[in-house]
Short mmCIF file of C-alpha atoms and ligand atoms in Angstrom, two decimals:
data_model
loop_
_atom_site.label_atom_id
_atom_site.label_comp_id
_atom_site.label_asym_id
_atom_site.label_seq_id
_atom_site.Cartn_x
_atom_site.Cartn_y
_atom_site.Cartn_z
CA MET F 1 0.00 -0.01 -0.01
CA SER F 2 2.97 2.00 -0.43
CA ASP F 3 0.41 4.78 -2.60
CA SER F 4 -1.58 5.12 0.58
CA ALA F 5 -1.12 6.79 3.65
CA LEU F 6 -2.42 6.05 6.88
CA LEU F 7 -3.09 9.01 9.28
CA ALA F 8 -3.81 8.86 13.17
CA PHE F 9 -3.77 10.79 16.21
CA ASP F 10 -1.60 10.24 18.92
CA ASP F 11 -4.37 8.64 21.70
CA GLU F 12 -4.60 6.01 19.09
CA TRP F 13 -1.07 5.23 18.10
CA HIS F 14 -0.99 2.06 19.39
CA LEU F 15 -3.49 0.89 16.99
CA ALA F 16 -1.97 2.47 14.39
CA SER F 17 1.26 1.25 14.80
CA SER F 18 -0.50 -2.50 14.45
CA LEU F 19 -2.15 -1.39 11.73
CA GLY F 20 0.81 0.00 9.80
CA VAL F 21 2.51 -3.21 10.33
CA HIS F 22 -0.16 -5.24 9.05
CA MET F 23 -0.74 -3.10 6.21
CA GLY F 24 3.02 -2.49 5.55
CA ILE F 25 3.15 1.62 5.69
CA GLU F 26 4.21 3.61 8.47
CA PRO F 27 1.46 5.63 10.07
CA ARG F 28 1.92 9.26 9.96
CA PRO F 29 0.88 11.71 12.81
CA ILE F 30 -2.11 14.34 12.55
CA GLU F 31 -0.90 16.94 15.10
CA ARG F 32 -3.69 18.37 17.50
CA HIS F 33 -3.61 21.69 19.36
CA ARG F 34 -6.06 22.71 21.71
CA PHE F 35 -6.74 27.10 22.13
CA PRO F 36 -7.16 28.14 25.28
CA ASP F 37 -10.99 28.37 24.55
CA GLY F 38 -11.28 24.96 23.49
CA GLU F 39 -11.06 25.06 19.63
CA LEU F 40 -8.78 22.87 18.07
CA LYS F 41 -6.33 23.22 15.23
CA LEU F 42 -4.99 20.43 13.46
CA ARG F 43 -1.91 19.78 11.45
CA LEU F 44 -1.38 16.99 8.76
CA PRO F 45 1.35 16.26 6.49
CA GLU F 46 2.17 18.37 4.01
CA ARG F 47 1.33 16.23 1.02
CA LEU F 48 -0.82 13.25 0.81
CA PRO F 49 -0.95 10.13 -1.83
CA HIS F 50 -4.73 10.02 -3.49
CA ARG F 51 -5.67 7.35 -1.07
CA VAL F 52 -5.87 7.66 2.44
CA VAL F 53 -6.83 5.72 5.50
CA LEU F 54 -7.58 8.03 8.47
CA LEU F 55 -7.84 6.35 11.54
CA ARG F 56 -10.51 7.75 14.04
CA GLY F 57 -12.51 6.01 16.50
CA LEU F 58 -15.42 7.83 18.17
CA HIS F 59 -14.96 7.29 21.99
CA GLN F 60 -15.65 10.45 23.56
CA PRO F 61 -17.41 11.39 20.32
CA ASN F 62 -18.24 14.94 20.07
CA GLU F 63 -14.81 16.44 20.19
CA LYS F 64 -13.57 13.56 17.94
CA LEU F 65 -16.60 14.44 15.42
CA VAL F 66 -14.92 17.78 15.24
CA GLU F 67 -11.46 16.31 14.47
CA LEU F 68 -13.35 14.50 11.72
CA MET F 69 -14.57 17.43 10.44
CA LEU F 70 -11.46 19.27 10.17
CA ALA F 71 -9.20 16.27 8.83
CA ALA F 72 -10.92 15.08 6.33
CA PRO F 73 -11.51 18.12 4.12
CA ALA F 74 -7.75 19.09 5.16
CA ALA F 75 -6.83 16.20 3.82
CA ARG F 76 -8.51 16.48 0.60
CA GLU F 77 -6.83 19.96 0.33
CA LEU F 78 -3.38 18.45 0.69
CA GLY F 79 -4.15 15.77 -2.15
CA ALA F 80 -6.22 12.94 -0.86
CA ARG F 81 -8.99 12.13 -3.41
CA HIS F 82 -10.21 9.21 -1.49
CA ILE F 83 -10.51 8.69 1.95
CA THR F 84 -11.42 5.58 4.10
CA LEU F 85 -12.26 6.02 7.58
CA VAL F 86 -11.11 3.59 9.83
CA CYS F 87 -13.55 4.14 12.84
CA PRO F 88 -12.93 1.02 15.34
CA TYR F 89 -15.89 2.41 17.68
CA LEU F 90 -18.53 4.11 15.85
CA ALA F 91 -20.18 6.10 18.21
CA TYR F 92 -24.05 7.59 17.84
CA MET F 93 -25.70 4.28 16.42
CA ARG F 94 -27.82 3.40 19.49
CA GLN F 95 -30.35 5.92 19.03
CA ASP F 96 -31.53 4.48 15.72
CA ILE F 97 -35.42 5.73 16.13
CA ALA F 98 -36.98 8.45 18.03
CA PHE F 99 -38.37 6.78 21.03
CA ARG F 100 -40.31 9.96 21.92
CA PRO F 101 -41.56 12.55 19.43
CA GLY F 102 -39.25 14.85 18.82
CA GLU F 103 -36.11 13.44 19.31
CA ALA F 104 -33.68 13.44 16.98
CA VAL F 105 -32.53 10.30 15.16
CA SER F 106 -28.87 10.41 16.03
CA GLN F 107 -27.61 7.53 13.84
CA ARG F 108 -28.91 8.63 10.57
CA HIS F 109 -27.49 12.26 11.28
CA ILE F 110 -23.91 11.40 12.45
CA GLY F 111 -24.12 8.89 9.25
CA ALA F 112 -25.04 11.88 6.58
CA LEU F 113 -22.68 13.68 8.07
CA LEU F 114 -19.80 11.13 7.75
CA ALA F 115 -20.95 10.31 4.31
CA HIS F 116 -20.27 14.05 3.30
CA LEU F 117 -16.83 13.65 4.84
CA VAL F 118 -15.07 10.48 3.54
CA ASP F 119 -15.65 7.73 0.93
CA GLY F 120 -15.34 4.67 3.06
CA VAL F 121 -15.89 3.76 6.16
CA VAL F 122 -14.41 0.49 8.31
CA THR F 123 -15.66 -0.15 11.67
CA ILE F 124 -15.98 -2.97 14.36
CA ASP F 125 -19.39 -4.12 15.79
CA PRO F 126 -21.45 -1.05 15.17
CA HIS F 127 -24.52 -1.11 17.16
CA LEU F 128 -27.04 -2.09 14.41
CA HIS F 129 -30.33 -3.06 16.04
CA ARG F 130 -33.37 -1.83 13.97
CA ILE F 131 -31.49 -0.83 10.84
CA ALA F 132 -29.85 -3.96 9.01
CA SER F 133 -26.87 -2.28 7.33
CA LEU F 134 -24.51 0.03 8.00
CA ASP F 135 -24.73 1.10 4.12
CA THR F 136 -28.30 2.88 4.96
CA VAL F 137 -26.42 4.80 7.74
CA ILE F 138 -23.80 6.12 5.81
CA PRO F 139 -25.49 6.56 2.23
CA GLY F 140 -23.24 6.35 -0.63
CA VAL F 141 -20.48 5.40 0.85
CA ARG F 142 -18.67 2.16 0.72
CA CYS F 143 -19.32 0.57 4.27
CA THR F 144 -17.46 -2.48 6.15
CA ALA F 145 -19.00 -3.24 9.48
CA LEU F 146 -16.37 -6.30 10.76
CA SER F 147 -17.06 -8.16 13.99
CA ALA F 148 -14.49 -9.14 16.70
CA ALA F 149 -17.14 -11.66 18.08
CA GLU F 150 -15.15 -14.42 16.80
CA VAL F 151 -11.71 -13.43 18.02
CA LEU F 152 -13.16 -12.51 21.30
CA GLY F 153 -14.91 -15.64 21.75
CA GLU F 154 -11.63 -17.55 20.97
CA TRP F 155 -9.82 -15.66 23.75
CA VAL F 156 -12.76 -16.78 25.81
CA ALA F 157 -12.78 -20.01 24.80
CA ALA F 158 -9.29 -20.55 25.40
CA ARG F 159 -9.49 -19.64 28.97
CA ARG F 160 -12.92 -21.07 30.16
CA THR F 161 -13.30 -24.18 28.23
CA ASP F 162 -16.84 -24.78 29.34
CA ALA F 163 -18.43 -20.87 29.30
CA LEU F 164 -21.79 -20.08 28.72
CA LEU F 165 -21.27 -16.76 26.58
CA LEU F 166 -24.42 -14.97 27.84
CA GLY F 167 -25.81 -11.52 25.90
CA PRO F 168 -27.20 -9.17 28.13
CA ASP F 169 -30.01 -8.12 25.98
CA GLU F 170 -31.81 -9.19 22.79
CA GLU F 171 -29.49 -6.74 20.59
CA SER F 172 -26.35 -8.96 21.69
CA GLN F 173 -27.67 -12.01 20.15
CA GLN F 174 -25.96 -11.29 16.86
CA TRP F 175 -22.44 -11.28 18.58
CA VAL F 176 -22.82 -14.00 21.14
CA ALA F 177 -24.25 -16.08 18.49
CA ARG F 178 -21.17 -15.34 16.05
CA ALA F 179 -18.73 -16.10 19.12
CA ALA F 180 -20.69 -19.38 20.09
CA LEU F 181 -20.47 -20.64 16.11
CA ALA F 182 -16.79 -19.84 16.27
CA THR F 183 -16.06 -21.56 19.77
CA GLY F 184 -18.58 -24.26 20.16
CA LEU F 185 -19.39 -22.90 23.28
CA ASP F 186 -23.22 -22.65 24.56
CA HIS F 187 -24.88 -19.12 24.69
CA ALA F 188 -28.03 -17.46 25.71
CA VAL F 189 -29.39 -13.68 25.89
CA CYS F 190 -31.08 -12.28 28.84
CA ARG F 191 -33.90 -9.58 28.67
CA LYS F 192 -33.14 -6.27 29.14
CA GLN F 193 -35.52 -3.17 30.21
CA ARG F 194 -33.66 -0.02 30.51
CA LEU F 195 -35.29 2.64 32.67
CA GLY F 196 -32.53 5.37 32.52
CA ASP F 197 -29.04 6.00 31.71
CA ARG F 198 -27.76 3.82 34.96
CA ASP F 199 -31.14 1.71 35.43
CA VAL F 200 -31.66 -1.46 33.77
CA ARG F 201 -33.57 -4.48 34.57
CA ILE F 202 -32.60 -7.83 33.59
CA VAL F 203 -34.03 -11.01 33.34
CA LEU F 204 -32.17 -14.35 32.89
CA PRO F 205 -33.28 -16.97 30.62
CA ASP F 206 -34.52 -19.93 32.00
CA LEU F 207 -31.47 -22.26 32.43
CA ASP F 208 -29.91 -24.42 35.10
CA TRP F 209 -27.34 -21.89 36.53
CA ALA F 210 -25.74 -24.02 39.19
CA GLY F 211 -22.07 -23.71 38.91
CA ARG F 212 -22.15 -22.29 35.27
CA GLN F 213 -19.07 -20.12 34.43
CA VAL F 214 -20.72 -17.16 32.67
CA VAL F 215 -19.01 -14.93 30.14
CA LEU F 216 -20.97 -11.74 29.43
CA MET F 217 -20.40 -10.79 25.97
CA ASP F 218 -21.66 -7.31 24.50
CA ASP F 219 -20.53 -4.90 21.85
CA VAL F 220 -20.31 -1.92 24.05
CA ALA F 221 -19.98 -1.23 27.90
CA SER F 222 -20.43 2.35 29.09
CA THR F 223 -21.86 2.84 32.53
CA GLY F 224 -21.13 -1.18 33.15
CA ARG F 225 -24.80 -1.02 34.50
CA THR F 226 -26.33 -3.68 32.28
CA LEU F 227 -22.95 -6.00 33.22
CA VAL F 228 -23.60 -5.46 36.83
CA GLU F 229 -27.07 -6.34 36.82
CA ALA F 230 -26.53 -9.04 34.76
CA ALA F 231 -23.60 -10.59 36.44
CA GLN F 232 -25.37 -10.12 39.88
CA ALA F 233 -28.43 -12.22 38.48
CA CYS F 234 -26.17 -14.71 37.50
CA LEU F 235 -24.33 -15.25 40.67
CA GLY F 236 -27.68 -15.15 42.66
CA ALA F 237 -29.02 -17.51 40.38
CA GLY F 238 -25.95 -19.97 41.43
CA ALA F 239 -23.35 -19.30 38.77
CA HIS F 240 -20.10 -20.08 39.69
CA SER F 241 -18.15 -17.08 37.94
CA VAL F 242 -18.95 -14.43 35.77
CA ASP F 243 -16.48 -12.49 33.52
CA VAL F 244 -16.81 -10.19 30.84
CA ALA F 245 -15.85 -9.72 27.23
CA VAL F 246 -17.01 -6.62 25.07
CA THR F 247 -15.61 -5.21 22.06
CA HIS F 248 -15.71 -1.49 23.06
CA ALA F 249 -14.65 -0.89 26.69
CA LEU F 250 -15.91 2.52 26.99
CA PHE F 251 -16.38 2.41 31.26
CA VAL F 252 -17.00 5.64 31.76
CA GLY F 253 -16.61 6.77 35.56
CA ASP F 254 -16.51 4.41 38.08
CA ALA F 255 -17.60 1.31 35.61
CA GLN F 256 -14.92 -0.72 36.34
CA SER F 257 -14.76 -0.80 40.20
CA GLN F 258 -18.82 -1.38 40.08
CA LEU F 259 -18.15 -4.41 37.75
CA ARG F 260 -15.47 -5.66 40.43
CA ALA F 261 -17.79 -4.58 43.30
CA ALA F 262 -20.46 -7.14 41.52
CA GLY F 263 -18.46 -10.20 41.73
CA ILE F 264 -17.23 -10.27 37.78
CA GLY F 265 -13.59 -11.60 38.09
CA GLU F 266 -11.89 -11.17 34.55
CA ILE F 267 -12.76 -8.11 31.85
CA TRP F 268 -11.79 -8.53 28.42
CA SER F 269 -12.07 -6.27 25.89
CA THR F 270 -10.56 -5.10 22.48
CA ASP F 271 -8.18 -2.61 21.19
CA ALA F 272 -11.09 -1.02 19.14
CA VAL F 273 -11.28 1.56 21.93
CA PRO F 274 -8.18 2.29 23.89
CA HIS F 275 -8.39 0.73 27.06
CA ASP F 276 -6.63 -0.95 29.83
CA THR F 277 -8.59 -4.19 29.37
CA ALA F 278 -7.62 -4.39 26.01
CA VAL F 279 -6.50 -7.93 25.29
CA VAL F 280 -7.54 -9.12 21.65
CA SER F 281 -6.30 -6.46 18.79
CA VAL F 282 -8.53 -5.53 15.82
CA ALA F 283 -5.55 -4.75 13.71
CA PRO F 284 -5.38 -7.85 11.94
CA LEU F 285 -9.14 -7.67 10.90
CA LEU F 286 -9.19 -3.91 10.04
CA ALA F 287 -6.00 -4.51 7.96
CA ALA F 288 -7.58 -7.31 6.14
CA ALA F 289 -10.69 -5.13 5.21
CA LEU F 290 -8.33 -2.73 3.99
C1 R5P E 301 -26.88 -1.75 24.20
O1 R5P E 301 -27.97 -2.26 24.14
C2 R5P E 301 -25.62 -1.82 24.22
O2 R5P E 301 -25.43 -3.18 23.67
C3 R5P E 301 -24.92 -2.28 25.61
O3 R5P E 301 -25.64 -3.21 26.17
C4 R5P E 301 -25.37 -0.73 26.51
O4 R5P E 301 -24.78 0.33 25.72
C5 R5P E 301 -24.68 -0.79 27.74
O5 R5P E 301 -24.63 0.20 28.22
P1 R5P E 301 -24.27 0.62 29.84
O6 R5P E 301 -22.82 -0.18 29.76
O7 R5P E 301 -24.11 1.73 30.44
O8 R5P E 301 -25.35 -0.42 30.79
#
């Protein structure tokens, strides 16, 4: 890929380096300066080839969306004709309908913004629930939605040979089913009712829980309340252990300590979001797709 440039920001440099090794190119930095009033200034390499791969995950999304709004047109001014956004975590996908009249359907509007900025999007486990395909979310752009479910499942299977992969809600069926298919492990999903940002109720499926090694799998953990409630329910029903494997470890605030307090043992994630629980790299998946 010598006629391509891989651009990345400092906070994702670890993933950028792995991706660069797999693609056979050195990542090049986008420098950021934050002015006292909060405005951003970016500096890109002075000359760019026609094909540019721009790595920008959207954890802590609002600021990063502004970075994208600056970086993509700047890259075009510096020579890029085709920009592929590698966005390991694609934010704003959960608000896919107006749950109450008047609500902005964030998924659609952020999708339209990305469609305006870039020519291709590669992402991992986007939260697509009621919408079947990313192509309808980001219209006119070549979209590739990869999944880390198999590689996370293999990580789990090597450490919990008799695990039950448990999704905390119906939406997680797509990820636990893939992981189960790849590993031969059992899987099931719970039912979840969300009453507020940090208020969820979980109902376990009707299974024999005594002595089970449960691994909760989900695409994203944010406040961690979903995992806490599911773990407490499993342990209360007699499970031997509960560990966690998620693609996107957002873990805001005290989420991790809440998980530990709920009796969760291991917390495993991918490097789709930079986090100290990341044990599985998505770089090979991304490089193969590119
Ligand atoms: C939504 O359905 C997602 O898959 C996650 O279950 C959810 O975003 C987790 O949020 P929290 O960690 O705040 O409970």
